[in-house]
Each structure stands twice: as C-alpha cells, then as structure tokens.
Amino acid sequence: MNAQDLPTPTTTRPAPGKLLFEAPRRGKPPRHLADLSPADRKRAVTEFGLPGFRAAQLSKHYFERLVDDPAEWPDVPAALREQLYKTFFPRLMTPVREITCDGGTTRKTLWRLYDGALVESVLMRYPDRVTMCVSSQAGCGMNCPFCATGQAGLTRNLSTAEIVEQVVAGARELARGEVPGGPGRVSNVVFMGMGEPMANYKAVIDAVRRLTDPAPDGLGLSQRHITVSTVGLVPAIEKLTAERLNVTLAVSLHAPDDELRDELVPVNTRWKVGEVLGAAWDYAHTTKRRVSIEYALIRDINDQAWRADLLGKRLRGKLAHVNLIPLNPTPGSKWTASRPEDEDAFVRTLEAYGVPVTVRDTRGREIDGACGQLAAAG
Ligand code: SAH
C-alpha cells in the first residue's frame, strides 16, 4: 500500500492548560540500523547468521557514504544485500512535500511516517554552516498557546532512527549537490522542530549519539553543534547534565515571571522559572557551556520594559545567551510580533545587564518553516 493512503493516527489534544508528558503508545516503527548502538548492530548481524564485521560495513554505507541503495554496497555479496537491506533499512518515512525558499538554501520537508503520522524537518544553509532543524515527536503535548505544534496536540514519540533519518536525508541532499552552493555537509542539528525533546528523552539521547559518534559508527557531528531545546522539564534537564554530553541546552523561557510563564509555557505550573533556570545553571556549570535562553517577543504580552529588566536581573552574570525570536503568529492567533522599537529597547536593556543577546533570523518564514510553524497542516 502506498504510505500516502494510510490514515493519520489519532492525535491527543490536551485540555487548555493541561500537559501530556507520556506519549500515547501507538505501536512501534520498524527497527532500523540507526536505532542500534554499534554493539547492538554487531549483535543483530550475528543473530542474522553473519560475521560481526558486516555491521561495520552497513554502518559505513549508511552513516559515512550516505548510500541508500544496496546495489552500491560493493563489499557485501550480492546474494546478501536484499535480505540485509530489508532487515536493517526498512522505509521509515516518505517525503510528502518539499518546499524551498532563500534560493533553495532553506528547505522544509514534510514526512509521512510508517503509520501515517506527519512530521517536518528544515535544512538551512548559511555561508559557514548547514543547520538541520529536526522533530522529536509527531505533535507535542506541552500546549504552549503561541506554538502551532502545541495547538495540534501529541500523536506519538519518534524513534531514534526516525530522528536520525531526518538528518541523513538532509546530509544526502547536500552530498549529492542538490542544495545550491555545491556539495556540502550537515554541521549543526537543532531539536527545534515539532515536539518536546525532553519528553522523548531516550530516543533523543540515542539520536544525539548516532549523530555525534565518529564515522562510521555515526555521522561524526560535533556535540557542540547540537542544540536540544526544551520547555523546561527539570528532571530531564538534570538527567541530561549527568550524561556529560557537550550539547547546547536551549531553554524556551518566554517570560521572566511565573504569572505570565504559567500561561505561555503551561509546564511552568509544574516547574517554576526559578527551578528551570536553576537546572539550566547546573547544566552550564557542569558542561561549561553557555545556555541559550529562547524568548519569543510577543507584542504587549512579554515585551514590556519591566520584563526586560527582570529578565536582565535573572540572567546577569550567568553563563547564558538570549535568543530573541520575533513571534511568528500562528493562524488565527490574537498575538503578533513586538514593535521594532520595543524589540530594540528589550535588546538594549539586556545588554545593559551584560547579557549577550541576539535576535534570531527568521529564515523559512515564507514557507512556514520558521519556529513554531511546523504544524504539517496539509
Ligand atoms: N519543545 C521545544 C522545542 C520546539 S520549538 C521547546 O519548546 O523548546 C523551538 C522554539 O520555537 C521554542 O523556543 C519555541 O518556544 C519557539 N516557538 C514556538 N512557536 C513559536 C512562534 N509561533 N513564534 C516564535 N517562536 C516560537
């Protein structure tokens, strides 16, 4: 059956102000090589009745050569190829649509997964780097009212391989010279697509390992070039700290005070601003890495001078960097981006406190590929 004929699985929408921490269990995507650690790959190949070195060959073809056709596995006997391919490389996702802008250097792909669930990834090529923005869940259970994904609800967690495949797909396009600018490589990955990565902890951490293990075990990206963005699930941030990974932590703060954050990021009713920032500073001290504080500027909602001041006070002297994101209004939203003069004043206030701040570029906006717009709305 054509994957496009499959019905989309049920999505659960949390009631206003409610959260879904546990993703509904809706069956498992087929197992793929990218789900397995190098040791597990070896074990699986052995169970298949073959010598362990075949696992390393498959890893090399997938992670290093980015090949997706078994006919291009010269070191694997032709008689074994089909069965190995079927066993370790089931088709996990089918592109439904690719939309490009910025002269082809920004590309959003809508994927249909094995069960009909939809997710999106975005490739952004800059002069000095290529960033892939990936989804960690189909939908999201965190219910942030300004975010398109949050409004749609949660379908399910993605598997490790479903996350890795989004990056590998971009890596293949680049390697094959399909992205303007000549052949290239993915250098950065941000978990800022659909979903709350810290609510799908194990799959996300395993995906980070696949992305950062040196080739041929993994894609060989630098841990420092991976950003995990979270609404602030404190126990998961603590767990991440203990992993001793060198990834960048981004915290979606959006308000410096609990009253407003309770509304904008409903998980704040569970873990308050002080607790979230506390966990973030522990992460920063342990990893020596600057935490990125994400703040979507929403006109007359969170962009007042006193809130800039409070934010500056809370972040002053900390290992933090503020990333201001002009709100990208979702369809039907009553909210919009801040006035330029309010944005400027916000920046200046933070700078006066010595807090490093940048305003995020809004690449992909015209293809709904910008932050919070990955709603896969048909
Ligand atoms: N769930 C994670 C990652 C996904 S969203 C998180 O919340 O961090 C990536 C970033 O885009 C988050 O900072 C999120 O708050 C922000 N975002 C969501 N909707 C947005 C919108 N409409 N305009 C601007 N930023 C938005």
XYZ file of C-alpha atoms and ligand atoms in Angstrom:
404
model
C 0.000 0.000 0.000
C 1.183 3.490 -0.711
C 2.179 5.223 2.535
C 0.133 8.214 1.470
C -3.072 6.188 1.638
C -2.595 5.462 5.321
C -4.835 7.309 7.718
C -3.127 9.706 10.092
C -3.103 8.199 13.581
C -5.095 9.788 16.359
C -3.726 12.886 17.943
C -4.463 13.646 21.565
C -5.102 17.264 22.383
C -4.552 18.222 25.970
C -7.288 20.365 27.544
C -6.366 24.056 27.897
C -3.584 24.449 30.431
C -3.060 20.663 30.642
C 0.008 18.727 29.578
C 0.789 15.345 28.123
C 4.079 14.045 29.453
C 3.616 10.456 28.359
C 3.229 9.971 24.662
C 0.412 7.616 23.712
C 1.701 4.152 22.778
C 0.629 3.504 19.246
C 2.825 0.684 18.027
C 6.465 0.888 17.153
C 8.160 1.937 13.946
C 10.155 -0.940 12.426
C 13.656 -1.372 13.777
C 16.340 0.341 11.704
C 20.142 0.291 11.805
C 20.110 3.828 13.215
C 18.153 2.633 16.267
C 21.060 0.435 17.299
C 24.312 1.218 19.074
C 27.411 -0.123 17.317
C 27.490 -3.076 19.760
C 23.812 -3.852 19.165
C 24.349 -3.698 15.402
C 27.064 -6.292 15.685
C 24.814 -8.473 17.825
C 21.917 -8.121 15.390
C 24.093 -9.041 12.418
C 25.410 -12.064 14.304
C 21.857 -13.138 15.122
C 21.191 -12.847 11.438
C 23.879 -15.522 10.995
C 26.626 -13.298 9.621
C 30.043 -12.310 10.937
C 30.085 -9.142 13.036
C 32.189 -7.145 10.569
C 29.148 -6.892 8.288
C 27.653 -4.474 10.819
C 30.573 -2.094 10.369
C 30.157 -2.306 6.602
C 26.490 -1.392 6.839
C 27.307 1.478 9.210
C 29.874 2.790 6.761
C 27.436 2.734 3.865
C 24.705 4.433 5.881
C 26.493 6.980 8.089
C 29.649 7.685 6.107
C 28.819 7.114 2.451
C 25.151 8.116 2.908
C 24.190 5.443 0.404
C 20.614 4.232 0.381
C 20.755 1.677 -2.410
C 22.127 -1.810 -1.614
C 23.381 -2.014 -5.193
C 26.047 0.433 -4.012
C 27.428 -1.911 -1.347
C 30.374 -3.371 -3.296
C 31.839 -5.161 -0.266
C 28.624 -7.048 0.560
C 27.938 -10.163 -1.532
C 25.039 -9.516 -3.884
C 23.162 -12.535 -2.507
C 23.042 -10.990 0.971
C 22.141 -7.451 0.031
C 18.403 -7.670 -0.310
C 17.833 -9.523 2.950
C 20.187 -7.238 4.893
C 18.550 -4.202 3.377
C 15.088 -5.407 4.336
C 16.201 -6.246 7.846
C 18.140 -3.101 8.712
C 16.800 -0.408 6.431
C 13.005 -0.528 6.459
C 11.477 2.576 4.923
C 10.627 4.773 7.892
C 9.490 7.919 6.156
C 8.305 9.131 2.796
C 8.602 12.749 1.702
C 5.151 14.173 1.071
C 6.304 17.624 0.094
C 9.439 19.704 -0.040
C 9.168 23.485 -0.095
C 12.154 25.739 -0.616
C 12.956 29.427 -0.264
C 16.043 31.666 0.016
C 17.102 30.492 -3.437
C 16.866 26.841 -2.434
C 19.108 27.156 0.627
C 16.181 26.777 3.044
C 14.229 23.573 2.525
C 11.351 22.241 4.555
C 10.305 18.633 4.140
C 7.014 17.177 5.284
C 7.417 13.474 6.050
C 4.812 10.774 6.378
C 5.903 8.093 8.825
C 5.134 4.379 8.610
C 1.811 4.796 10.451
C 0.700 7.948 8.641
C 1.925 10.384 11.311
C 3.345 13.606 9.849
C 6.483 15.467 10.883
C 8.645 18.156 9.385
C 12.341 18.941 9.191
C 14.077 22.033 7.860
C 17.513 22.392 6.267
C 19.098 25.837 6.412
C 22.316 26.506 4.537
C 24.379 29.519 5.597
C 27.750 30.605 4.221
C 29.586 28.942 7.112
C 27.309 26.093 8.222
C 24.311 23.923 7.462
C 21.746 23.508 10.215
C 19.071 20.843 10.265
C 16.058 21.564 12.458
C 14.501 18.220 13.393
C 11.336 16.948 15.047
C 11.480 14.666 18.089
C 7.756 13.889 18.361
C 4.809 13.844 15.999
C 2.954 16.785 17.516
C 3.619 17.994 21.046
C 1.915 17.660 24.427
C 3.216 20.863 26.012
C 0.312 23.002 24.865
C 2.078 26.359 24.519
C -0.657 28.658 23.191
C 1.546 30.598 20.731
C 3.011 27.492 19.068
C 1.345 25.813 16.102
C 2.570 22.350 17.078
C 1.388 22.826 20.650
C -2.071 23.653 19.394
C -2.311 20.496 17.339
C -1.654 18.062 20.212
C 0.529 14.967 20.520
C 0.431 11.953 18.236
C 3.450 9.944 19.370
C 7.151 9.865 20.128
C 9.552 9.387 17.251
C 12.024 6.524 17.352
C 15.749 7.209 17.342
C 16.019 6.211 13.699
C 13.095 8.453 12.715
C 15.035 11.377 14.175
C 18.361 10.341 12.625
C 16.758 9.788 9.213
C 15.696 13.443 9.057
C 19.351 14.460 9.344
C 20.606 11.739 6.996
C 18.067 12.844 4.375
C 19.477 16.386 4.524
C 23.042 15.058 4.505
C 22.265 13.097 1.329
C 20.780 16.110 -0.447
C 23.902 18.091 0.432
C 26.346 15.349 -0.508
C 24.657 14.933 -3.863
C 24.906 18.634 -4.605
C 21.115 19.081 -4.619
C 21.297 22.158 -2.398
C 22.547 25.339 -4.105
C 26.107 26.142 -3.059
C 27.777 22.913 -4.154
C 28.237 19.639 -2.320
C 28.283 20.068 1.441
C 27.701 18.504 4.842
C 25.361 18.982 7.753
C 27.279 20.767 10.507
C 24.590 21.607 13.084
C 21.408 19.997 14.358
C 18.793 21.775 16.454
C 15.952 19.894 18.159
C 13.601 22.776 17.474
C 11.159 21.155 15.112
C 7.983 19.515 16.319
C 7.844 18.056 19.777
C 9.399 18.366 23.210
C 12.725 16.513 23.020
C 12.994 16.087 26.789
C 9.617 14.296 26.813
C 11.123 11.695 24.431
C 14.352 11.524 26.354
C 15.830 8.140 25.495
C 15.217 8.311 21.748
C 16.626 11.846 21.631
C 19.794 10.984 23.576
C 20.345 7.898 21.437
C 19.845 10.058 18.332
C 22.444 12.524 19.648
C 24.865 9.609 19.975
C 24.170 8.427 16.424
C 24.692 11.977 15.150
C 27.909 12.555 17.076
C 29.608 9.153 17.177
C 32.617 9.360 14.858
C 32.071 7.843 11.419
C 31.451 5.095 10.538
C 29.598 4.384 13.823
C 27.676 7.644 13.466
C 27.534 10.844 11.443
C 30.502 12.382 13.236
C 28.983 15.773 14.057
C 30.467 17.751 16.921
C 28.436 17.562 20.148
C 28.923 21.306 20.470
C 26.981 21.739 17.259
C 23.863 20.017 18.575
C 21.214 22.065 20.380
C 18.493 20.465 22.468
C 15.641 22.875 23.133
C 13.204 22.329 25.980
C 10.222 23.956 27.655
C 11.989 23.173 30.937
C 11.326 19.628 32.120
C 13.570 19.935 35.154
C 14.173 16.221 35.939
C 15.103 15.623 32.298
C 17.491 18.604 32.281
C 19.139 17.118 35.387
C 19.447 13.785 33.648
C 20.971 15.488 30.623
C 23.519 17.183 32.875
C 24.541 13.762 34.191
C 25.079 12.429 30.635
C 28.095 14.733 30.320
C 27.358 15.415 26.703
C 28.690 18.655 25.287
C 25.482 19.642 23.557
C 23.993 23.132 23.791
C 20.949 23.387 26.016
C 18.265 25.842 24.950
C 15.511 26.745 27.394
C 12.303 28.206 26.000
C 11.679 30.787 28.704
C 9.457 33.404 27.022
C 8.692 35.139 30.339
C 10.844 36.008 33.363
C 7.925 35.823 35.829
C 5.801 32.832 36.830
C 2.466 34.532 36.322
C 2.953 35.052 32.597
C 5.045 31.929 32.039
C 2.260 29.794 33.551
C 0.172 30.937 30.606
C 2.742 30.964 27.786
C 4.513 27.743 28.740
C 1.981 25.725 30.767
C 4.641 23.316 32.078
C 5.644 26.253 34.268
C 2.776 25.354 36.566
C 4.857 22.264 37.409
C 8.417 23.666 37.354
C 8.735 27.387 38.033
C 11.071 29.892 36.376
C 13.489 29.705 39.318
C 13.680 25.898 39.174
C 14.116 25.813 35.414
C 16.882 28.405 35.499
C 18.477 26.598 38.460
C 18.642 23.387 36.424
C 19.974 25.360 33.454
C 22.818 26.903 35.531
C 23.756 23.456 36.847
C 23.956 22.315 33.248
C 26.085 25.330 32.342
C 28.493 24.801 35.246
C 28.894 21.112 34.598
C 29.386 21.373 30.850
C 30.977 24.850 30.810
C 28.581 25.591 28.003
C 26.515 28.721 27.660
C 22.794 28.013 27.894
C 20.625 29.566 25.228
C 17.539 31.304 26.611
C 14.821 31.390 23.964
C 12.385 34.270 24.200
C 9.688 34.815 21.578
C 8.854 38.527 21.649
C 5.081 38.932 21.684
C 3.650 42.434 21.308
C 2.392 43.857 24.621
C 2.451 40.403 26.200
C 6.047 39.734 27.255
C 7.978 42.651 25.722
C 7.440 45.362 28.381
C 10.400 47.315 29.764
C 9.884 45.870 33.253
C 10.016 42.310 31.934
C 13.239 43.055 30.050
C 14.581 44.428 33.298
C 13.522 41.386 35.319
C 14.992 39.065 32.697
C 18.263 41.021 32.762
C 18.390 40.743 36.558
C 17.758 36.994 36.499
C 20.389 36.325 33.829
C 23.048 38.823 34.840
C 26.428 37.158 35.437
C 25.181 33.739 34.305
C 26.566 31.555 31.541
C 23.648 32.447 29.285
C 22.876 33.891 25.912
C 19.440 35.229 24.998
C 17.966 34.393 21.650
C 15.048 36.716 20.948
C 12.628 35.331 18.375
C 10.137 37.728 16.792
C 6.849 35.881 17.287
C 5.759 34.075 14.200
C 1.974 34.321 14.551
C 0.106 31.050 14.122
C -3.074 31.067 12.031
C -5.910 32.706 13.950
C -3.602 33.876 16.730
C -4.503 37.027 18.622
C -0.799 37.632 19.237
C 1.781 39.169 16.982
C 5.451 40.171 16.965
C 6.723 43.106 19.002
C 7.073 46.593 17.557
C 10.630 47.247 16.311
C 11.160 49.955 18.946
C 10.101 47.593 21.754
C 12.366 44.880 20.403
C 15.273 47.353 20.304
C 14.575 48.517 23.845
C 14.421 44.894 25.035
C 17.812 44.187 23.457
C 19.356 47.320 24.969
C 18.100 46.507 28.458
C 19.617 43.034 28.352
C 22.858 44.444 27.023
C 22.928 46.960 29.862
C 22.962 43.972 32.232
C 25.865 42.490 30.278
C 23.707 39.646 28.961
C 24.693 38.531 25.445
C 21.666 38.774 23.180
C 20.853 38.183 19.534
C 17.647 38.446 17.565
C 17.092 35.216 15.699
C 16.875 35.357 11.976
C 13.520 34.212 10.766
C 14.591 32.026 7.907
C 11.958 29.969 6.294
C 9.129 32.188 7.408
C 7.523 32.336 3.989
C 7.394 28.539 3.836
C 6.025 28.204 7.356
C 9.354 26.657 8.221
C 10.113 29.125 10.975
C 9.959 28.280 14.655
C 6.671 27.035 15.920
C 5.192 26.868 12.469
C 5.865 23.225 11.806
C 2.255 22.233 12.020
C 2.222 19.976 8.969
C -1.150 21.459 8.195
C -1.865 19.591 4.973
N 9.550 21.941 22.557
C 10.838 22.534 22.425
C 11.374 22.628 21.011
C 10.474 23.053 19.900
S 10.143 24.705 19.480
C 10.833 23.905 23.061
O 9.771 24.427 23.328
O 11.907 24.427 23.315
C 11.585 25.611 19.191
C 11.454 27.061 19.657
O 10.478 27.799 18.891
C 10.981 27.151 21.107
O 11.742 28.109 21.784
C 9.551 27.610 20.950
O 9.072 28.210 22.107
C 9.659 28.546 19.771
N 8.363 28.868 19.162
C 7.258 28.105 19.129
N 6.263 28.733 18.489
C 6.752 29.920 18.114
C 6.188 31.028 17.391
N 4.929 30.996 16.959
N 6.976 32.096 17.173
C 8.264 32.109 17.594
N 8.840 31.110 18.270
C 8.093 30.026 18.540
